[in-house]
Amino acid sequence: MASKEILEKSIPSCTATIMLNMLKMSKKDKIMIMATKAYKHYACCQIYYFIAKHGMGTNRLISYFKIHKNTFSKFKLKNNLENPIIIFKNGLYFNDLPNFNSPKYTIAKKLIIDYNLKNNSLASGANLISKWIYVNKGVKVSEKMIRKIRVDHPWILNNPSRKKRSVKKSESKKHNIYVREDLVEMNYSRPNIIGMDGTNFKIFLNNGKNRSKINCLISYDWEKRTIVSYSFDKSENSNSALSVFKETNNYAIEKANQKIIQSDRGSAFANELIFNYVNENDFIVHSMSKKGFKHNAPTESLNGWIKQKFYKTFGNKFENKENFYYYFKKFSNIYNNLQQIKYNFNI
């Protein structure tokens, strides 16, 4: 229960993502992560919270998070925190635990304050501030760090005034002509739905020397949870979408059942090519999610699950793209056969 609550509480933080990925890491990589100050701060916060809230044993939690007992003691002293056991026993309220700030963050904050003093609090963008600090102080501060400090401490930096461009919404836009009605919405249990969406496979070619990102436009049968069709390309476009639509149409004819293809309203799907093809074929109906609507939760979850299982089975290093395509086809056949067995026997 404690493990579950730890993950649920910390899902928005990058440290939690690191902890989730640690399951896939080697022992050496895990030790390197645990040696960081960010991890130690995160672990101490979680230990303090579980002792104060649930009265859990200190030694057990320290063993779970794999940090030294002295590290936790120093954390309490540094942040002037009361003994968590006393808080639990007396049912006292305790304040929010401090956020972690790296030494780089503190140095960058001082340099930005110095920039403000020298330039009379002139409102500037992150790029200009970064260049000024490097030229005048000889220190590199990333734009990302400057933006974070601007959000955390708005009194330090004035926002540059920018003129907002007026965007006129026009229903006569070419894209809007091909937008379809949303027939599915939140009815995920509705039969005969094919979810279609694009996802990126990040792989290494030439046996790990060159990194590559390949877009895969893929469709799934929501009921059977099988891969219906897929197409690889450099980006999500109308040609790859048409290829998947054609194979999905053949799948619908084979099953002798009309299928609803559910997609988003991206330009790959809302175009003349797809519009005409759907109108010419009676076995498929195209449905598009409403703007800002979470239309394809089953498709998104299957995308993530498929990628995770594929990487786990065949890794992410391949000789070339053809080699990657071969293994994905092999994986697709194995996966579909397994899903068909589960569906037929209601497992």
Coordinates of C-alpha atoms in Angstrom, one line a residue:
M1 CA 0.0 0.0 0.0
A2 CA 2.9 2.4 0.8
S3 CA 4.5 1.6 -2.5
K4 CA 1.3 2.4 -4.4
E5 CA 0.8 5.7 -2.5
I6 CA 4.4 6.7 -3.1
L7 CA 3.9 6.3 -6.9
E8 CA 0.4 7.9 -6.9
K9 CA 1.6 10.9 -4.9
S10 CA 4.7 11.5 -7.1
I11 CA 3.4 10.8 -10.7
P12 CA 3.8 14.5 -11.8
S13 CA 7.4 14.8 -10.7
C14 CA 10.4 13.9 -12.9
T15 CA 11.9 11.9 -10.0
A16 CA 8.9 9.5 -10.0
T17 CA 9.5 8.9 -13.7
I18 CA 13.1 8.1 -12.9
M19 CA 12.0 5.7 -10.1
L20 CA 9.6 3.9 -12.5
N21 CA 12.3 3.6 -15.1
M22 CA 14.7 2.2 -12.5
L23 CA 13.0 -1.1 -12.8
K24 CA 14.5 -1.4 -16.3
M25 CA 18.0 -0.2 -15.3
S26 CA 21.1 -2.2 -14.5
K27 CA 22.4 -2.2 -10.9
K28 CA 25.2 0.3 -11.8
D29 CA 22.6 2.7 -13.3
K30 CA 20.4 2.4 -10.2
I31 CA 23.3 3.2 -7.9
M32 CA 24.1 6.3 -9.9
I33 CA 20.5 7.6 -9.7
M34 CA 20.4 7.0 -6.0
A35 CA 23.6 8.9 -5.4
T36 CA 22.0 12.1 -6.7
K37 CA 20.9 14.9 -4.3
A38 CA 17.6 15.1 -6.1
Y39 CA 16.8 11.4 -5.3
K40 CA 18.0 11.7 -1.7
H41 CA 15.8 14.8 -1.1
Y42 CA 12.8 13.0 -2.7
A43 CA 13.4 9.9 -0.6
C44 CA 13.7 11.8 2.7
C45 CA 10.4 13.7 1.9
Q46 CA 8.6 10.4 1.3
I47 CA 10.0 8.8 4.5
Y48 CA 9.0 11.8 6.6
Y49 CA 5.5 11.8 5.1
F50 CA 4.9 8.1 5.8
I51 CA 6.1 8.3 9.4
A52 CA 4.1 11.4 10.2
K53 CA 0.9 10.2 8.3
H54 CA 0.9 6.5 8.9
G55 CA 3.4 5.9 11.7
M56 CA 5.5 3.5 9.6
G57 CA 8.9 2.3 10.9
T58 CA 11.9 4.6 10.1
N59 CA 14.3 1.7 9.5
R60 CA 11.9 -0.1 7.2
L61 CA 11.4 3.0 5.0
I62 CA 15.1 3.8 4.9
S63 CA 15.7 0.2 3.8
Y64 CA 13.0 0.5 1.1
F65 CA 14.4 3.8 -0.3
K66 CA 18.0 2.7 0.2
I67 CA 19.4 5.8 1.8
H68 CA 21.6 6.2 4.9
K69 CA 20.1 7.0 8.3
N70 CA 22.3 10.0 8.7
T71 CA 21.0 11.5 5.4
F72 CA 17.5 11.5 6.8
S73 CA 18.7 13.0 10.1
K74 CA 20.5 15.8 8.3
F75 CA 17.4 16.4 6.1
K76 CA 15.3 17.0 9.3
L77 CA 17.9 19.3 10.8
K78 CA 18.5 21.3 7.7
N79 CA 14.8 22.0 7.2
N80 CA 13.9 22.5 10.9
L81 CA 11.4 19.7 10.8
E82 CA 9.8 18.3 14.0
N83 CA 10.1 14.6 14.9
P84 CA 7.6 12.8 12.6
I85 CA 6.8 10.2 15.2
I86 CA 5.5 12.9 17.6
I87 CA 3.4 14.3 14.8
F88 CA 1.8 10.9 14.2
K89 CA 1.2 10.1 17.9
N90 CA -0.4 13.4 18.6
G91 CA -2.3 13.7 15.3
L92 CA -0.7 17.0 14.6
Y93 CA -0.8 18.9 11.2
F94 CA 2.5 19.3 9.4
N95 CA 3.3 21.8 6.7
D96 CA 4.2 21.0 3.1
L97 CA 7.7 19.6 2.8
P98 CA 10.4 21.7 1.0
N99 CA 11.0 21.5 -2.7
F100 CA 14.4 20.4 -3.9
N101 CA 16.6 23.2 -5.4
S102 CA 20.0 22.2 -6.8
P103 CA 23.1 24.4 -6.3
K104 CA 22.9 25.4 -9.9
Y105 CA 19.4 26.7 -9.3
T106 CA 20.6 28.9 -6.4
I107 CA 23.5 30.3 -8.4
A108 CA 21.3 31.0 -11.4
K109 CA 18.8 32.8 -9.1
K110 CA 21.6 35.1 -7.8
L111 CA 22.9 35.8 -11.3
I112 CA 19.4 36.8 -12.5
I113 CA 19.0 39.1 -9.6
D114 CA 22.3 40.7 -10.6
Y115 CA 21.0 41.0 -14.2
N116 CA 18.0 42.9 -12.9
L117 CA 20.1 45.3 -10.8
K118 CA 22.4 46.1 -13.8
N119 CA 19.6 46.5 -16.3
N120 CA 17.0 48.4 -14.1
S121 CA 14.6 45.4 -14.1
L122 CA 14.2 45.5 -17.9
A123 CA 11.7 42.9 -19.0
S124 CA 13.6 40.4 -21.2
G125 CA 13.3 37.0 -22.6
A126 CA 15.2 33.9 -21.3
N127 CA 17.4 33.8 -24.4
L128 CA 18.7 37.4 -23.9
I129 CA 19.2 36.9 -20.1
S130 CA 21.1 33.7 -20.8
K131 CA 23.4 35.5 -23.2
W132 CA 24.0 38.5 -20.9
I133 CA 25.0 36.2 -18.0
Y134 CA 27.4 34.2 -20.2
V135 CA 29.0 37.4 -21.6
N136 CA 29.3 39.3 -18.3
K137 CA 29.7 36.5 -15.8
G138 CA 31.2 33.7 -17.8
V139 CA 28.6 31.2 -16.5
K140 CA 26.2 29.2 -18.7
V141 CA 22.6 29.2 -17.5
S142 CA 20.1 27.4 -19.6
E143 CA 16.9 29.1 -20.9
K144 CA 14.9 26.3 -19.3
M145 CA 16.4 27.2 -15.8
I146 CA 15.6 30.9 -16.3
R147 CA 12.0 30.1 -17.3
K148 CA 11.6 27.9 -14.2
I149 CA 12.9 30.7 -11.9
R150 CA 10.6 33.1 -13.6
V151 CA 7.6 30.8 -12.7
D152 CA 8.8 30.1 -9.2
H153 CA 9.8 33.7 -8.3
P154 CA 7.7 36.1 -10.4
W155 CA 9.0 39.1 -8.4
I156 CA 12.6 38.5 -9.6
L157 CA 11.8 38.8 -13.4
N158 CA 9.4 40.9 -15.3
N159 CA 7.7 39.2 -18.2
P160 CA 8.5 40.8 -21.6
S161 CA 5.4 42.4 -23.1
R162 CA 4.3 40.7 -26.3
K163 CA 1.6 41.7 -28.6
K164 CA -1.0 38.9 -28.9
R165 CA -1.9 38.1 -32.5
S166 CA -5.6 38.0 -33.0
V167 CA -6.7 34.6 -34.4
K168 CA -9.8 34.7 -36.4
K169 CA -11.7 31.4 -36.4
S170 CA -13.1 30.6 -39.8
E171 CA -15.4 27.8 -40.6
S172 CA -14.5 28.1 -44.3
K173 CA -11.0 26.7 -43.5
K174 CA -10.1 23.8 -45.9
H175 CA -9.3 21.6 -42.9
N176 CA -12.8 22.0 -41.4
I177 CA -14.5 20.8 -44.6
Y178 CA -13.2 17.3 -44.0
V179 CA -13.8 17.1 -40.2
R180 CA -16.3 14.3 -39.3
E181 CA -18.8 14.0 -36.5
D182 CA -17.8 12.2 -33.2
L183 CA -19.8 9.0 -33.1
V184 CA -18.0 7.3 -30.2
E185 CA -17.3 10.0 -27.6
M186 CA -16.9 8.1 -24.2
N187 CA -18.7 4.9 -25.3
Y188 CA -15.6 2.7 -25.2
S189 CA -17.6 -0.5 -24.9
R190 CA -19.4 0.0 -28.2
P191 CA -18.6 -2.9 -30.6
N192 CA -17.0 -2.7 -34.0
I193 CA -14.7 0.2 -33.3
I194 CA -11.2 0.5 -34.8
G195 CA -9.0 3.1 -33.0
M196 CA -6.4 4.8 -35.1
D197 CA -3.5 7.0 -34.0
G198 CA 0.1 7.8 -34.6
T199 CA 3.0 7.0 -32.2
N200 CA 6.8 7.3 -32.4
F201 CA 9.3 4.5 -32.0
K202 CA 12.7 5.7 -30.7
I203 CA 15.3 3.2 -31.8
F204 CA 19.0 2.9 -32.5
L205 CA 20.2 1.8 -35.9
N206 CA 23.6 0.5 -37.0
N207 CA 23.6 -1.6 -33.8
G208 CA 23.3 1.4 -31.5
K209 CA 25.4 4.0 -33.2
N210 CA 22.7 6.2 -34.8
R211 CA 19.5 7.3 -33.0
S212 CA 16.3 7.4 -35.1
K213 CA 12.6 8.3 -34.6
I214 CA 10.1 6.4 -36.8
N215 CA 6.4 7.4 -36.9
C216 CA 4.0 4.5 -36.8
L217 CA 0.4 5.1 -37.7
I218 CA -1.5 2.1 -36.2
S219 CA -5.0 0.9 -35.8
Y220 CA -6.5 -1.5 -33.2
D221 CA -9.7 -3.5 -32.8
W222 CA -10.9 -2.2 -29.4
E223 CA -13.0 -5.3 -28.6
K224 CA -10.3 -7.9 -29.4
R225 CA -7.4 -5.6 -28.6
T226 CA -5.6 -6.8 -31.7
I227 CA -3.4 -4.8 -34.2
V228 CA -5.5 -4.4 -37.4
S229 CA -3.0 -2.5 -39.5
Y230 CA 0.1 -0.2 -39.3
S231 CA 2.3 1.9 -41.5
F232 CA 5.8 3.3 -40.9
D233 CA 6.8 6.7 -42.2
K234 CA 9.0 9.7 -41.3
S235 CA 5.9 11.6 -40.1
E236 CA 2.1 11.2 -39.7
N237 CA 0.7 12.1 -43.1
S238 CA -2.3 11.4 -45.4
N239 CA -0.4 8.7 -47.4
S240 CA 0.4 6.5 -44.4
A241 CA -3.2 7.1 -43.1
L242 CA -4.7 6.0 -46.5
S243 CA -2.6 2.8 -46.4
V244 CA -3.9 2.0 -42.9
F245 CA -7.5 2.9 -43.9
K246 CA -7.3 0.5 -46.9
E247 CA -6.1 -2.4 -44.8
T248 CA -8.7 -1.6 -42.2
N249 CA -11.4 -1.6 -44.9
N250 CA -10.2 -5.1 -46.0
Y251 CA -10.4 -6.2 -42.4
A252 CA -14.0 -5.0 -42.2
I253 CA -14.9 -6.8 -45.4
E254 CA -13.3 -10.0 -44.2
K255 CA -15.3 -9.8 -40.9
A256 CA -18.4 -8.9 -43.0
N257 CA -19.2 -6.2 -40.5
Q258 CA -19.2 -2.4 -40.8
K259 CA -16.5 -0.8 -38.7
I260 CA -16.2 2.7 -37.2
I261 CA -12.7 4.1 -37.5
Q262 CA -12.1 6.5 -34.6
S263 CA -9.3 9.1 -35.0
D264 CA -8.4 12.6 -34.0
R265 CA -8.9 15.7 -36.2
G266 CA -5.3 16.0 -37.4
S267 CA -4.4 16.9 -40.9
A268 CA -3.4 13.3 -41.6
F269 CA -7.1 12.2 -41.2
A270 CA -9.0 15.4 -42.1
N271 CA -8.1 15.7 -45.8
E272 CA -9.6 15.1 -49.2
L273 CA -7.8 11.8 -49.8
I274 CA -9.2 10.1 -46.7
F275 CA -12.6 11.8 -47.1
N276 CA -13.1 10.5 -50.6
Y277 CA -11.9 7.0 -49.8
V278 CA -14.3 6.6 -46.8
N279 CA -17.2 7.9 -49.0
E280 CA -16.4 5.3 -51.6
N281 CA -16.4 2.3 -49.2
D282 CA -19.5 1.0 -47.4
F283 CA -17.8 -1.2 -44.8
I284 CA -16.1 1.7 -42.9
V285 CA -17.4 4.8 -41.2
H286 CA -15.1 7.6 -40.1
S287 CA -15.5 9.2 -36.7
M288 CA -13.4 12.0 -35.3
S289 CA -13.1 13.1 -31.7
K290 CA -14.3 16.5 -30.6
K291 CA -11.6 19.2 -30.2
G292 CA -10.0 18.8 -26.8
F293 CA -11.8 15.5 -26.2
K294 CA -10.0 12.4 -24.9
H295 CA -11.4 10.3 -27.7
N296 CA -9.0 7.4 -27.9
A297 CA -8.0 6.3 -24.4
P298 CA -8.0 2.5 -25.4
T299 CA -5.9 3.4 -28.5
E300 CA -3.4 5.5 -26.4
S301 CA -3.1 2.7 -23.7
L302 CA -2.5 0.0 -26.4
N303 CA 0.1 2.2 -28.1
G304 CA 2.1 2.5 -24.8
W305 CA 1.6 -1.2 -24.0
I306 CA 2.6 -2.4 -27.5
K307 CA 5.8 -0.3 -27.4
Q308 CA 6.8 -1.5 -24.0
K309 CA 6.3 -5.2 -24.9
F310 CA 8.1 -4.8 -28.2
Y311 CA 11.2 -3.1 -26.6
K312 CA 11.2 -5.8 -23.8
T313 CA 11.0 -8.6 -26.4
F314 CA 13.4 -7.3 -29.2
G315 CA 15.2 -4.4 -27.6
N316 CA 15.7 -1.0 -29.3
K317 CA 18.9 -1.6 -31.3
F318 CA 18.7 -2.8 -34.9
E319 CA 21.0 -3.1 -37.9
N320 CA 18.8 -1.0 -40.1
K321 CA 15.2 0.1 -40.6
E322 CA 14.3 -3.1 -42.6
N323 CA 15.6 -5.2 -39.7
F324 CA 13.3 -3.2 -37.3
Y325 CA 10.3 -3.6 -39.7
Y326 CA 10.9 -7.4 -39.8
Y327 CA 10.9 -7.7 -36.0
F328 CA 7.8 -5.5 -35.6
K329 CA 5.9 -7.7 -38.1
K330 CA 7.0 -10.8 -36.3
F331 CA 5.9 -9.2 -32.9
S332 CA 2.6 -8.1 -34.4
N333 CA 1.8 -11.7 -35.5
I334 CA 2.7 -13.2 -32.2
Y335 CA 0.7 -10.6 -30.3
N336 CA -2.4 -10.9 -32.4
N337 CA -2.4 -14.7 -32.2
L338 CA -2.1 -14.5 -28.4
Q339 CA -5.0 -11.9 -28.2
Q340 CA -7.2 -14.1 -30.4
I341 CA -6.7 -17.1 -28.1
K342 CA -7.6 -14.9 -25.1
Y343 CA -10.7 -13.5 -26.8
N344 CA -12.0 -16.9 -28.0
F345 CA -11.5 -18.5 -24.6
N346 CA -12.6 -15.4 -22.7
I347 CA -9.4 -15.3 -20.7

